[in-house]
Structure formats: structure tokens, C-alpha cells
Coordinates of C-alpha atoms in Angstrom, one line a residue:
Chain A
X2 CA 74.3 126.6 103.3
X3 CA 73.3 126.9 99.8
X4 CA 73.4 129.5 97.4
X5 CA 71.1 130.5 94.8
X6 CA 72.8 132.1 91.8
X7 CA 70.6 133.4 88.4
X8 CA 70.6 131.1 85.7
X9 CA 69.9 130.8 82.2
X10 CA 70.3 128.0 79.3
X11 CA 70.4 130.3 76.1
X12 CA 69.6 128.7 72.7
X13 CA 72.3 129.8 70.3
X14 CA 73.0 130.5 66.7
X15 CA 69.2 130.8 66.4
X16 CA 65.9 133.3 66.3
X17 CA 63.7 130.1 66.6
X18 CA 63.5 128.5 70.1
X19 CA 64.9 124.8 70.5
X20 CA 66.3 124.9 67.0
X21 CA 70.1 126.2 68.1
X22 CA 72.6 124.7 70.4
X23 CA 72.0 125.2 74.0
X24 CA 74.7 126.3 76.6
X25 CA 73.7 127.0 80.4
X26 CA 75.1 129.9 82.2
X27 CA 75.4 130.9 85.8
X28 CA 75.5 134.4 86.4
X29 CA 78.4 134.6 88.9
X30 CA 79.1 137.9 89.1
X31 CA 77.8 138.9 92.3
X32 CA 79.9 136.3 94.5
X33 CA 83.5 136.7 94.7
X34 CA 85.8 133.7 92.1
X35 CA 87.0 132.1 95.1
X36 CA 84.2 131.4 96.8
X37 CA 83.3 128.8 94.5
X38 CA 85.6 125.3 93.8
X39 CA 86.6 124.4 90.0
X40 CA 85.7 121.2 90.8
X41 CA 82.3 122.3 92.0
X42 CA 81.9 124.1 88.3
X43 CA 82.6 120.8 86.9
X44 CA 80.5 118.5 88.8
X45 CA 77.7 121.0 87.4
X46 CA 78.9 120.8 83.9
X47 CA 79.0 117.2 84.3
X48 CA 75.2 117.1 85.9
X49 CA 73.7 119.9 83.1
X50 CA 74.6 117.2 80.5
X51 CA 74.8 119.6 77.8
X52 CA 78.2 119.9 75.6
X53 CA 78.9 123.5 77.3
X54 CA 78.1 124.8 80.8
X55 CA 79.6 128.5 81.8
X56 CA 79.8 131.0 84.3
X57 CA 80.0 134.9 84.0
X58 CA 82.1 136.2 86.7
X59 CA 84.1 139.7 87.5
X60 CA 86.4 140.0 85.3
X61 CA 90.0 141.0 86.7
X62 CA 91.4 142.3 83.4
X63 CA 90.8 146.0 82.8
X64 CA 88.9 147.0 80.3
X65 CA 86.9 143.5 79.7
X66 CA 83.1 143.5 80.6
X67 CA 83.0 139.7 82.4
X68 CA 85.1 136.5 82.9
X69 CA 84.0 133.4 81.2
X70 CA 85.0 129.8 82.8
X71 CA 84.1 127.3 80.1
X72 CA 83.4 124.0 80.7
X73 CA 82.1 120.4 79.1
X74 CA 81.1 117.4 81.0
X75 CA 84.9 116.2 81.9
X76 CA 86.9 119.4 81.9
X77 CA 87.1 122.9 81.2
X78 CA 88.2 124.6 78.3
X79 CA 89.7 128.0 77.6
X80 CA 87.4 129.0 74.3
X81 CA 84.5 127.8 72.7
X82 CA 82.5 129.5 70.1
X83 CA 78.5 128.9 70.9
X84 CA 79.1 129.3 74.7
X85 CA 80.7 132.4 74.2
X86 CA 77.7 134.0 71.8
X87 CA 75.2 132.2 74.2
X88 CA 76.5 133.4 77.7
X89 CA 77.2 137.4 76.4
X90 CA 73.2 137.1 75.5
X91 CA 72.7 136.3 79.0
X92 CA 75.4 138.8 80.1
X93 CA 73.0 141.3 78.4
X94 CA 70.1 140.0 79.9
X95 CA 71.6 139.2 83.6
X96 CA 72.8 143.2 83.6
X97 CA 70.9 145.6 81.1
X98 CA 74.3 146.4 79.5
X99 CA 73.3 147.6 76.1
X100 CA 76.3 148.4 74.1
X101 CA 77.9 146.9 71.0
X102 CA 81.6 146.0 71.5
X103 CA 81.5 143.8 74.8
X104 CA 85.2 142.0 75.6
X105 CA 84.8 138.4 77.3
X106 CA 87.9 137.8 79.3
X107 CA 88.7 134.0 79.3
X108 CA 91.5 131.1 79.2
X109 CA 92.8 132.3 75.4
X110 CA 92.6 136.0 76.4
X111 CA 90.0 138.9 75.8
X112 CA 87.7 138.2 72.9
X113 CA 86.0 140.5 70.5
X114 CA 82.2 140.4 71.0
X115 CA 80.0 142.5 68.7
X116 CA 76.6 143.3 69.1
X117 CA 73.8 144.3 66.2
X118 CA 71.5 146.0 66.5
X119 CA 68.8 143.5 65.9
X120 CA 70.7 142.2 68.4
X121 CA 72.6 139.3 66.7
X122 CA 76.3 138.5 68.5
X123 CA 79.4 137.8 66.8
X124 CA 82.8 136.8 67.9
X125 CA 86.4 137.6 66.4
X126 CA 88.1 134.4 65.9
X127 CA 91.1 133.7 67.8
X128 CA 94.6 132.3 65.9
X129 CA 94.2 128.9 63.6
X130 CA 96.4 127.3 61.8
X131 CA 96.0 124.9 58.8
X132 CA 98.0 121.7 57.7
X133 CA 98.1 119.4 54.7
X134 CA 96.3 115.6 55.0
X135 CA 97.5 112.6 53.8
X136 CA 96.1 111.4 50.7
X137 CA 95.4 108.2 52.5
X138 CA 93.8 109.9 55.1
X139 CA 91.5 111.9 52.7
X140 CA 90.5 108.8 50.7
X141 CA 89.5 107.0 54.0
X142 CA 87.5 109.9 55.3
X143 CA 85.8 110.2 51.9
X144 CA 85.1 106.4 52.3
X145 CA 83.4 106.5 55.5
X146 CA 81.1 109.1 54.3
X147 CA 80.8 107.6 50.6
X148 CA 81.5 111.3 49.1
X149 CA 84.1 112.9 46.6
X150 CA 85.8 116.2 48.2
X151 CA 85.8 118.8 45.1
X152 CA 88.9 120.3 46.9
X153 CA 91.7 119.0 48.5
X154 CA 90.8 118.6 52.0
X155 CA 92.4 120.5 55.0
X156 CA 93.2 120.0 59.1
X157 CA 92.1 123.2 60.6
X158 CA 93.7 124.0 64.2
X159 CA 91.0 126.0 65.8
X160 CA 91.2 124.9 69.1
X161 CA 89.9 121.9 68.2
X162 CA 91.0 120.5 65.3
X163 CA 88.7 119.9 62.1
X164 CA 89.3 118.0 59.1
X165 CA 87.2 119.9 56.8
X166 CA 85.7 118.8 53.3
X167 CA 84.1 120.3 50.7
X168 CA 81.6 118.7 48.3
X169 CA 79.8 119.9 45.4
X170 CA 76.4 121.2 47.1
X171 CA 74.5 121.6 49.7
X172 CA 72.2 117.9 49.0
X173 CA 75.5 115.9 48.7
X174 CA 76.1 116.8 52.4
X175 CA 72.6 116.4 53.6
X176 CA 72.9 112.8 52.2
X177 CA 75.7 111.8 54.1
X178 CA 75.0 108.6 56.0
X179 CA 78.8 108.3 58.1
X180 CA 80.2 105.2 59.1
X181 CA 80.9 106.1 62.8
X182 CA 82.6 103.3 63.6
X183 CA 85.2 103.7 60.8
X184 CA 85.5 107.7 61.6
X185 CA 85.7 106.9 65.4
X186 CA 89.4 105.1 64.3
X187 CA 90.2 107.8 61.9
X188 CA 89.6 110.7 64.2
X189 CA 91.6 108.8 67.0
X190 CA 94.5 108.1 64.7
X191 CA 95.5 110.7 63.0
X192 CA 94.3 112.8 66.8
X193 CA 91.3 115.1 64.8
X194 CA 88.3 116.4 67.4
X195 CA 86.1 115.4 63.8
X196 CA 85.3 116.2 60.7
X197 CA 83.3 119.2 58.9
X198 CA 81.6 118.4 55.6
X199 CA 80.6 122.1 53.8
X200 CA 78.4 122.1 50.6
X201 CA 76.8 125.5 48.4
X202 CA 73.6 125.7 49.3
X203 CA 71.6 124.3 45.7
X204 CA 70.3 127.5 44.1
X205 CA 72.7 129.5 45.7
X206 CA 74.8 131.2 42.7
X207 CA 76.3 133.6 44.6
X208 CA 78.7 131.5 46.5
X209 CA 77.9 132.7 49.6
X210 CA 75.5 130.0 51.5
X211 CA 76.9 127.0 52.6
X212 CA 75.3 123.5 54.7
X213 CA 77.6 122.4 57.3
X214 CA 77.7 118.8 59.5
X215 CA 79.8 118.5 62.3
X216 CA 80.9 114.8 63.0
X217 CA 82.8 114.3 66.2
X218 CA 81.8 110.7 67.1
X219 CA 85.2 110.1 68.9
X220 CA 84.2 112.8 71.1
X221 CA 80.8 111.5 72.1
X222 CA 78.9 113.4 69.3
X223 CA 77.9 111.6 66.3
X224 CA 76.7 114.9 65.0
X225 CA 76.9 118.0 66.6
X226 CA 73.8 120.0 66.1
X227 CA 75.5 123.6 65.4
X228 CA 78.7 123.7 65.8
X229 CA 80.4 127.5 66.4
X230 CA 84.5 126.4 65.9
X231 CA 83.6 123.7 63.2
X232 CA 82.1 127.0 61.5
X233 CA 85.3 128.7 61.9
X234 CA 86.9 126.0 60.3
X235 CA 85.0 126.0 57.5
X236 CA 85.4 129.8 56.9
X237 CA 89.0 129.5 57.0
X238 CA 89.2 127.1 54.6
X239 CA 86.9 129.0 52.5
X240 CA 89.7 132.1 52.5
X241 CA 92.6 129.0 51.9
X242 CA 91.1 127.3 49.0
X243 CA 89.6 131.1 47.6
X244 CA 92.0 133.7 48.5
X245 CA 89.5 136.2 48.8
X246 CA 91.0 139.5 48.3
X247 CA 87.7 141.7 49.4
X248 CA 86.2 141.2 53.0
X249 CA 83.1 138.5 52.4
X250 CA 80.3 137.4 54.6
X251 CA 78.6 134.2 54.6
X252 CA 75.6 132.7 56.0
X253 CA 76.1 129.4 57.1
X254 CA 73.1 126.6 58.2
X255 CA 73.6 123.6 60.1
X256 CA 71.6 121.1 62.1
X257 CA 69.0 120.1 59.3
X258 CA 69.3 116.6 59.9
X259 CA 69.1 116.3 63.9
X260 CA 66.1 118.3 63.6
X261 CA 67.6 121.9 64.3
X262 CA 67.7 124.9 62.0
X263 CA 71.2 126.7 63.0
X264 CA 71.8 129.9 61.1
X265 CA 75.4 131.4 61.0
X266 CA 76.3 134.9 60.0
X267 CA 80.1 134.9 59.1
X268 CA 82.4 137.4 58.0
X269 CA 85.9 137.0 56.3
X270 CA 87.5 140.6 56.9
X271 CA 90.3 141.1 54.7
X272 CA 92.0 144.6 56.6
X273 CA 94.1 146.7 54.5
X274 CA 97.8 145.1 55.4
X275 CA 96.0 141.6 54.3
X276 CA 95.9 140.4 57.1
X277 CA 92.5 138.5 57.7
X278 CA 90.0 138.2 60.7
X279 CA 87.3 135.9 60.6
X280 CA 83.8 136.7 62.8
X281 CA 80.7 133.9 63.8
X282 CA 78.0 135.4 65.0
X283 CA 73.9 134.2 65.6
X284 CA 70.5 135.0 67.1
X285 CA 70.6 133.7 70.6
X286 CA 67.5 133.1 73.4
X287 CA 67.3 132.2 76.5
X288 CA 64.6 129.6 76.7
X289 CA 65.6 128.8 81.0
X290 CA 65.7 131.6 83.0
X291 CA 65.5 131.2 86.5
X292 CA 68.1 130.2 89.2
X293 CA 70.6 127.5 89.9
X294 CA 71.1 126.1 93.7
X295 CA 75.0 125.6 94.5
Chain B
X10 CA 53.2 133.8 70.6
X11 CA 56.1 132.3 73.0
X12 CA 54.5 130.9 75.8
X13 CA 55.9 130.7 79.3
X14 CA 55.5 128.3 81.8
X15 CA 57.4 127.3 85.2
X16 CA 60.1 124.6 84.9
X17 CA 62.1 122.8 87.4
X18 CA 65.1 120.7 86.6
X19 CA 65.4 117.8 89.6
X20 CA 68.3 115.8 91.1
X21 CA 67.0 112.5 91.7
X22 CA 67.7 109.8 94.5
X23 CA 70.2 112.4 96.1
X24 CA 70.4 114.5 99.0
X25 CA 72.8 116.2 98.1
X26 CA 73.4 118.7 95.0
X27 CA 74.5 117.4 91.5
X28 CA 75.0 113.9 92.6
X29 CA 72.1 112.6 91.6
X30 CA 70.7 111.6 87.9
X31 CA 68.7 115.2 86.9
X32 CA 65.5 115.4 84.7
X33 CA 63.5 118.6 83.5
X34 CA 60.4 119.0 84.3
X35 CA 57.9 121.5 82.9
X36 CA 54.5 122.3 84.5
X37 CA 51.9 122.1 82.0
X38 CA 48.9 122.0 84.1
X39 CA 47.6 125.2 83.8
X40 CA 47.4 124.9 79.8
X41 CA 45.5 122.3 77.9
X42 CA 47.2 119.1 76.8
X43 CA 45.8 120.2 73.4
X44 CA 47.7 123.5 73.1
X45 CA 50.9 121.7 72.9
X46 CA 52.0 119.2 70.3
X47 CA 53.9 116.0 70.5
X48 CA 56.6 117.4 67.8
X49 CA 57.1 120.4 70.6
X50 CA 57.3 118.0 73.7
X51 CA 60.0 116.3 71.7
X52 CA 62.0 119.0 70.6
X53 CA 62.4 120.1 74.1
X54 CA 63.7 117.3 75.5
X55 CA 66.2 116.9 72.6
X56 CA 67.2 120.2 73.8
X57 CA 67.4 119.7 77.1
X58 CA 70.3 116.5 76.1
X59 CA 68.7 114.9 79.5
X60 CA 68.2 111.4 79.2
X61 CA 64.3 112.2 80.7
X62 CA 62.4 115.5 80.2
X63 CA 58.7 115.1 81.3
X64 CA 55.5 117.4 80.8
X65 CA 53.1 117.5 84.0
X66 CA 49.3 118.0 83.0
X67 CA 46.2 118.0 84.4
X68 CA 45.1 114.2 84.8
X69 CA 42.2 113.0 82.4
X70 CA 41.7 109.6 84.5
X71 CA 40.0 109.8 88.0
X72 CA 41.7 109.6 91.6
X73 CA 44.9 110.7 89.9
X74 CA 47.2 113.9 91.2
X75 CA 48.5 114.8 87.1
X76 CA 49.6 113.4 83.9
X77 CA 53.0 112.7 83.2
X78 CA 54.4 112.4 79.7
X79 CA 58.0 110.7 79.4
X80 CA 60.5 111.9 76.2
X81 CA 64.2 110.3 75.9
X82 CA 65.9 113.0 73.4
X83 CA 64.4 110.7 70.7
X84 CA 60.8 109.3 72.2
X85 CA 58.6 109.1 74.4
X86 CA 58.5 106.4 77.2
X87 CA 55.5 105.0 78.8
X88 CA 57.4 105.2 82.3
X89 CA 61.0 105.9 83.5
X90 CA 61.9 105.4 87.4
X91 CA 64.0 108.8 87.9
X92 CA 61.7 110.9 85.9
X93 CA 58.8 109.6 87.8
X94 CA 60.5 110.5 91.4
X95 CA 61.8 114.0 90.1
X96 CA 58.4 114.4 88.6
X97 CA 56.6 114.3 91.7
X98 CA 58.9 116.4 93.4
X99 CA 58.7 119.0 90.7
X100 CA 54.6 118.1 91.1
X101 CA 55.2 118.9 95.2
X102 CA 56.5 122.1 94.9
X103 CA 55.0 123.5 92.1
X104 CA 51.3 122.5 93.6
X105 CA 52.3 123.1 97.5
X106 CA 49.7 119.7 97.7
X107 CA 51.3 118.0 101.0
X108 CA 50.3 114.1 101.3
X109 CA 51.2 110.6 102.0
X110 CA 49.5 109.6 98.5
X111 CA 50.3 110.4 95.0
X112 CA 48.9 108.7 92.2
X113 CA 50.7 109.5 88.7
X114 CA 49.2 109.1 85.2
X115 CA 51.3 107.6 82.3
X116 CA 51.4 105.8 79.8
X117 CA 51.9 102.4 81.6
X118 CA 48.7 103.4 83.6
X119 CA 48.3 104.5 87.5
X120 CA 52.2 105.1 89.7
X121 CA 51.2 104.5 93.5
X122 CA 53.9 107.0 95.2
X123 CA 54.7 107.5 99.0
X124 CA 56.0 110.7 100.4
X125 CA 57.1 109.8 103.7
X126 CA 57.7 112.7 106.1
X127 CA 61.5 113.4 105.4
X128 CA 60.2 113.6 101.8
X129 CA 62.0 110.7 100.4
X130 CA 59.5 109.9 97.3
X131 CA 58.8 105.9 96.4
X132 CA 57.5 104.4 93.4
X133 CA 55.6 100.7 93.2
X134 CA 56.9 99.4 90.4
X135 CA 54.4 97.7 87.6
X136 CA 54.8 94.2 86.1
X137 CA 57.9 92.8 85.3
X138 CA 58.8 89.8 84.1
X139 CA 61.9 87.2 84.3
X140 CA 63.8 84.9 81.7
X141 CA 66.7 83.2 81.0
X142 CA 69.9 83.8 79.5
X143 CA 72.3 81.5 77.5
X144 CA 75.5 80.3 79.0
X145 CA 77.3 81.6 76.0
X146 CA 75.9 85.3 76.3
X147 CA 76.2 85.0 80.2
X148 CA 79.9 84.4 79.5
X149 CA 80.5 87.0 76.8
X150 CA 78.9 89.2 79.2
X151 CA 81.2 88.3 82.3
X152 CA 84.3 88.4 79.7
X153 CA 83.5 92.4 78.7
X154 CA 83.9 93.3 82.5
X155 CA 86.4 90.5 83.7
X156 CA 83.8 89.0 86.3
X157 CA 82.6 85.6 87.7
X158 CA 79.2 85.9 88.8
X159 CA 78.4 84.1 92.0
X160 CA 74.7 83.1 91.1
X161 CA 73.7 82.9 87.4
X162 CA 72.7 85.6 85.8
X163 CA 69.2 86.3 84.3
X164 CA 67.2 89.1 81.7
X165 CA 64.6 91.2 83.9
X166 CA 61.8 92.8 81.3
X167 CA 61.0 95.7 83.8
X168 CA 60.4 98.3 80.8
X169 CA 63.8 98.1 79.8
X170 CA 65.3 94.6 79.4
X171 CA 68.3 94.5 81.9
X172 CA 70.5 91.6 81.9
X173 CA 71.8 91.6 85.7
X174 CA 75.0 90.0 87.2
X175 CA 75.9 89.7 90.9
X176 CA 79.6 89.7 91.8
X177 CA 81.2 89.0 94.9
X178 CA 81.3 92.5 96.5
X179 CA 80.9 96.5 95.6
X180 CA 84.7 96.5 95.8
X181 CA 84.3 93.7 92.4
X182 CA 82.1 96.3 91.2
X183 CA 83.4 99.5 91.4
X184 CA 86.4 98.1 89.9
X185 CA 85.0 96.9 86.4
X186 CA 86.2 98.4 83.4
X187 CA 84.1 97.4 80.7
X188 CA 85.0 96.6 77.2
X189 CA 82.3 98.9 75.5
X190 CA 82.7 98.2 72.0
X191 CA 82.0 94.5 73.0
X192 CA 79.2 95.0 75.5
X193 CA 77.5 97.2 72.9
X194 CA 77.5 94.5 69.9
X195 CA 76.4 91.9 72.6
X196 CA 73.2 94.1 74.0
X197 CA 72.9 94.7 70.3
X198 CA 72.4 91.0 69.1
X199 CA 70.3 89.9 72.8
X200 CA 67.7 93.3 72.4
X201 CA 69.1 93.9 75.7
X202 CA 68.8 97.3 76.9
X203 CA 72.0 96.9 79.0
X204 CA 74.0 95.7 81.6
X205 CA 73.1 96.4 85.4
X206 CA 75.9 94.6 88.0
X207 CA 75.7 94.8 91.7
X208 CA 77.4 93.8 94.6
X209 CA 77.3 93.3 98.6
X210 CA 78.8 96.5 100.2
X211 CA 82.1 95.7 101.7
X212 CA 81.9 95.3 105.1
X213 CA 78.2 94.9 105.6
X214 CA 77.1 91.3 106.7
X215 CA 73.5 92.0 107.2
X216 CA 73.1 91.7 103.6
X217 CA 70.8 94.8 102.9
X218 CA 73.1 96.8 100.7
X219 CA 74.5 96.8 97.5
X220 CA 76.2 98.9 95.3
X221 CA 75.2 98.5 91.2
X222 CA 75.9 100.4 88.5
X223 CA 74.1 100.4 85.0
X224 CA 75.6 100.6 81.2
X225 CA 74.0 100.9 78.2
X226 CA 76.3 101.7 75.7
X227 CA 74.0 100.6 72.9
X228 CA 71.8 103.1 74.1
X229 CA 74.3 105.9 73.7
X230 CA 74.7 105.3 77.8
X231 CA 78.0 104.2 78.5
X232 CA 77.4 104.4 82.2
X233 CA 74.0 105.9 83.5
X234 CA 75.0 107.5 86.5
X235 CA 72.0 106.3 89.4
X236 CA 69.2 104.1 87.2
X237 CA 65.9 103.6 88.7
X238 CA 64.8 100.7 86.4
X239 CA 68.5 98.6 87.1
X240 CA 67.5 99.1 90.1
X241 CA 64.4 97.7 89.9
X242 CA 65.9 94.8 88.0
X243 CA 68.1 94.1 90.6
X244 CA 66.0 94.4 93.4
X245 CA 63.3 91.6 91.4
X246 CA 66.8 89.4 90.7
X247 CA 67.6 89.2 94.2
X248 CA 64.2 87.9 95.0
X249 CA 64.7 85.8 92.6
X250 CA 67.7 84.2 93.9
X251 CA 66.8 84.8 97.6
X252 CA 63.1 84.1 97.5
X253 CA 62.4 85.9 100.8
X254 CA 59.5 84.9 102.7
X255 CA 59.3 88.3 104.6
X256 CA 59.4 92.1 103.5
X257 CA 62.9 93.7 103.4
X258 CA 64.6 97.0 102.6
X259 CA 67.7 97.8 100.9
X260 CA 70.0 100.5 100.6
X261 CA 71.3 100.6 97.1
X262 CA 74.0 103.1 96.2
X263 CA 75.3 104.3 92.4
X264 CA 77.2 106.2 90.2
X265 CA 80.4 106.9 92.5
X266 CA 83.2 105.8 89.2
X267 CA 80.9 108.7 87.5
X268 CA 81.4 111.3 90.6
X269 CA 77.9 110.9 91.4
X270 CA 76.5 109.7 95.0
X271 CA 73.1 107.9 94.4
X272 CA 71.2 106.4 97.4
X273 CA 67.8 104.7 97.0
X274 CA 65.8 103.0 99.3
X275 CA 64.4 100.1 98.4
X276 CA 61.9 97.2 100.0
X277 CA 60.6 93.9 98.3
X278 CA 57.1 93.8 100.0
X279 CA 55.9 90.2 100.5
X280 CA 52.2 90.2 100.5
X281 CA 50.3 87.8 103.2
X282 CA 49.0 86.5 99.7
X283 CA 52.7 85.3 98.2
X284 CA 52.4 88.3 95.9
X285 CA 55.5 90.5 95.5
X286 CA 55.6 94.4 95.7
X287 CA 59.0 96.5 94.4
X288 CA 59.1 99.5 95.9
X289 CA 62.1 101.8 94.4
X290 CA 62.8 105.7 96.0
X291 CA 65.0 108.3 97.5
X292 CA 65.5 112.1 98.1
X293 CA 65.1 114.6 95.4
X294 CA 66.0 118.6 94.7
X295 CA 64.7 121.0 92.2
X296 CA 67.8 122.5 91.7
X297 CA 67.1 124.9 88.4
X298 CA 63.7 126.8 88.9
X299 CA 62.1 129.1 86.6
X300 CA 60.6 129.1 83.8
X301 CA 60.6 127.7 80.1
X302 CA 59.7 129.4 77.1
X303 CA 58.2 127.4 74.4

């Protein structure tokens, strides 16, 4: 017998509909965890087609407002950044819940969710580490997008893991014309999910507006539209290559040249033992609302 | 102003959920064609990440049920197979119109569909047209998957431009592993839109089912889970290498290395005038229904 469960795809890290990354959530919350199959999440994941497909469900650790089961197309993953922004909007939305600290329980533990309100979610980053790349590496990555890093280029560990460059603005990066093929082999050799490219937005003084690209051909994704941990990544490196001493926010954009218009609003929080959180936050709308048969 | 309108997203040439190939559909026929713009058809279905997302209007041309427009996440198509079944289906249940008779408008002109009373959905395919193929290119092709064809393979121009091989049996087929990187460069320098390879079903002697299965890496495609148009392809090559005198029907079966289960029912119609009819369908299910908000 099939069941019919409420659905939404949400449109994230955007206020203007179709220009954001989509994720599609199933609101599983009033059916019991077990009475669904892991494999039957994935063989949806796999059918939605789209980079992310979640589902809400009780959660089972005190104190947390839902459980999030992540997955993509071929497996299921215990964080991601736009599918957690994009399926506590339809939290919101499935329940009424208005409040502005909402905790998603998932695979890397209970995640900080704040809410605005002009209703713009953000998410408290989870650990990440950062290495040193070879020179060889750099040179070749710099050769397959025919650009000159302005500082020494990082690997982020964010869950997935980022080389990240930085150029001199924001038109250098929406130049870039990537060799896929050649990035393809790098990302598969040296084991990187892909690389972030980061420029100053041009007329931007204040050092606070930065273009982003994603490129994760090796992945399946020649460019990811709007890319939540790629953001992280970036931010990070920001705080490595700055050493901010005062909590900063950014806004970030991404997606200008796959025809989307993502808009990030980042924070580096420097707390008072220096210790430092980073938060990613965005506009998010469901554009699908309806339900899914299963 | 948002507007909203109701949306379906289809499993097509299944019976049973998320084993088919899905495509969204949104029901435009109680707006004017006008009030939506081609840029705003497009940006959905690059959202969507489908490899179809049609757009059901009123029709403009007499004796026809609606107008269907076609977008890949990068154009719009004149005609896909899939969309056209999931169309209709979406067309069925949003209308509540029950009948035998359907007659689509597209691009490519007027799609005769059947609704037979279990509700499987058939289209008659348009012109199509076949050619040759080198020795040298047939062999490059049989060296990416590690095949011997058993009758020499030929290009079908049914839309897309399928080069189609037949191997011994399904069991043959189901066990290719194709060399991607190689398949794509050759597809590349033949304009080929891919590779569609069938085989007899194991065990079956009475020659009426096959099992293919469709890549198109150039495409982006590395395996397109249950393909209407290879189907189609294949159904025109084996009258071309059979040259039946008498109607037939086939069971063709696709997508089961991609955890899919796609079934469609097929018949080469041979008219009392020598003039040959393809006739390409299967079951379908709306499985997300709602609504969009554009």
C-alpha cells in the first residue's frame, strides 16, 4: 500500500525563486524511522536527480527539534550545508514552529540553526581542518584555470575537501574558463572533492564581498551552482590567510555563470577565548509543495 | 507577483515507484502561453536537474488535447519520448478527460497517443531515418564496451542520432562496462547523440524481448536510466535487420545496472500498404503532486 508523505523542494541560499540550489525534503515526521528502508531513501535520492534529497524525521536526541537523513544520488551523507538551511525552511513551514535557535540532529551530531527575523537561516559550521598544497599541485591547478592565486592556496577539510584559491577580484573569477578534463585528474590524484576559486567583489573596498565558483567535475559537477560547504571553505581560509582578530561577516555570491544568483550571509565569530565559529546562512523558498508517494 | 500553478512530477514506463525515468510536469493551461516567458520555462527546468521538464498549455492547433513545450536543463526539444508519456499522464489527471485518443501538440507537430484501459500510454513515433556507419567507428565503438555485435550496427536519426548495437543476449548487456572517456570522444567526432545496445532476454526463444540500455556520456548522460528514443532506435533497427512482414510487439526492459526497472511495450505496426508504424509506451505515476511557484 502506498503512502503519501508532504513534500517540498526548497530553493536555497536565495530570495529569488529558481536562482538558489534546490534540495527536496520529505516531511517524515509523522511515520515512525523504521517504517521506512535506507535503501528506499536512496532509490528516491537517486530518482529526484538533484545533488541533495532529505528527510525530516523525530528526532531521538533530547533537546533537538528534527532528525535529518541526508542523501545524494549514490549514498547518504552525514552533513551538508544547503540541505540543512533548505529542509529547516520546510521544517518551519511543514510545522508552524516559529522560533530562532532550532537544533537539526544528524550523522555529525546536533547542529546550530539560527533563524532571523526576516527569516534568513544560518548554520554553525562543524570542525575543519586545513593543510598545506604542494607547489606542484598549486601550479597545475592555476594552469587548468589559466589564473595567478594572490595567496598561497590551501586544502580545506570540511567534510568535503576544497582546494581553495584566491585571485585578485571578483572579474578574474567570473572569467574562468576550467579545463575539466585536466582538473578531473587533479582532483582524483591528489583525492580533493574540487576546487573553490574566491575573488573581492570589483568596487568592493571594504573587503567584505567576495564571488565564489565551485568546481567539482570529478564529482559529476562541472560547477556547482551554490555551493554551502565550498562557502565554508572559503571563510575559513579567509580567517587563515587574515587572522581576523574582531568577529566579521561576509556576504558571499555565487552561481553568476550557470545562470543563478546565490547570496551568502557569513559570519566569522571570533568568541572571547579566540576560539572561532564560522556561520552560512541564506533566504530559502519552497517553490514544490505538495506530497511525495512512497 | 509569484504565481502558483499545479505540478506533477511523473515516473515514466514503470509500474512501480522510483524505477522509472521521472519528468516535471507543470500545468499551464489555465494561464496564457503569453504570460510566461521562454527565459522562465528554462530556468525551471534547470532547476528541476531533470533531464525533461515540460509546460502543458492550452493547444493553438485544432483536434489537439494541449500543447507541450520540451526543456533539457539547457533547451528546449521539439519532442522527447518519456516526457511525452509522463506528459499525458500528468495531462490525465490534472484534466480527469478519460479516452482512448490523445493528440499532443509540439514542436515536431501532432503525437497520436493510446490510453489503453489498464492505462499504459503509447506514443507513434514521427519520422526517422537510417544510415550507415563506418567499420572503423563500428569497431571503436564495440572496443569501449568489449562487444562483438552479431548483425552490423547502424546510426538511427530518430530526434536523437543513436548509434545501436545488438549483442548476443541481455546477459552480454547487462554486463558491459563501458570505457566513458572513449565513448564520449567517439560520439563527440560521429555527432552521435550516443550509444543504445540491446540484447535477446536470456531464456526467451520467441524473440519478443530485449533488454537495452542507453549512454550518452557526451551528453552529460553516462547511462540514461529507461530511454524512450533508444528505444525507438532499436525498435526501427530490428526492423531493419528482421524486415517483418507482419505487426509484432515487444517487451523491452532498462535501467536494472542503474537500480531502475523500466518496461515498455512496444509494436512495429506493418501497414497493409508496406508502411511501417513505431509504437513506443508503458505505465506511468505522478508521484510528486502539488503545486509550483514561479
Amino acid at each position: 500500500m502506498p503512502r503519501i508523505l508532504p513534500f517540498k523542494q526548497v530553493d536555497v541560499f536565495t530570495g529569488e525563486l529558481f536562482k538558489g540550489n534546490p534540495v527536496a525534503v520529505t516531511n517524515c515526521m509523522d511515520i515512525d524511522e523504521s517504517e521506512v528502508t535506507t535503501e528506499q531513501l536512496q532509490a528516491i535520492a537517486s530518482w529526484t536527480n538533484l545533488s541533495e534529497t532529505t528527510f525530516l524525521f523525530k528526532p531521538t536526541d533530547a533537546g533537538c527539534d528534527y532528525k535529518l537523513r541526508i542523501f545524494t544520488p549514490g549514498s547518504e551523507l552525514p552533513f551538508a550545508g544547503h540541505p540543512t538551511v533548505g529542509s529547516c525552511k520546510a521544517f518551519l513551514e511543514f510545522t508552524g514552529v516559529k522560533k530562532e535557535k532550532i537544533i537539526q540532529q544528524c550523522g555529525l551530531g546536533h547542529i546550530e540553526l539560527t533563524v532571523t527575523d526576516d527569516q534568513k537561516i544560518s548554520f554553525k559550521a562543524g570542525p575543519n581542518s586545513i593543510e598545506e598544497i604542494s607547489d606542484s599541485v598549486i601550479k597545475s591547478y592555476e594552469s587548468t584555470m589559466n589564473i595567478n592565486s594572490i595567496e598561497r592556496p590551501k586544502l580545506l577539510r570540511v567534510g568535503p575537501n576544497w582546494a581553495v584559491l584566491l585571485v585578485k577580484d571578483s572579474e578574474e573569477v567570473l572569467r574562468i574558463e576550467p579545463d575539466l578534463v585536466a582538473m578531473t585528474a587533479l582532483n582524483r590524484e591528489n583525492v580533493h572533492t574540487g576546487v573553490i576559486v574566491g575573488g573581492l567583489k570589483t568596487g568592493c573596498t571594504a573587503g567584505d564581498a567576495y564571488e565564489i565558483r565551485a568546481f567539482a567535475p570529478n564529482e559529476g559537477v562541472s560547477e556547482d551552482p551554490v555551493c554551502g560547504s565550498g562557502t565554508l571553505a572559503f571563510l575559513r581560509y579567509l580567517q587563515e590567510i587574515n587572522q581576523f582578530k574582531e568577529s566579521k561577516t561576509f556576504h558571499i555570491t555565487q552561481g553568476a555563470r550557470v545562470g543563478r544568483n546565490g547570496n551568502l550571509y557569513c559570519k566569522i565569530d571570533i568568541l572571547p577565548d579566540g576560539k572561532v565559529d564560522y556561520y552560512v546562512g541564506g533566504y530559502a523558498i519552497a517553490i514544490l509543495n505538495g506530497t511525495i508517494t512512497l
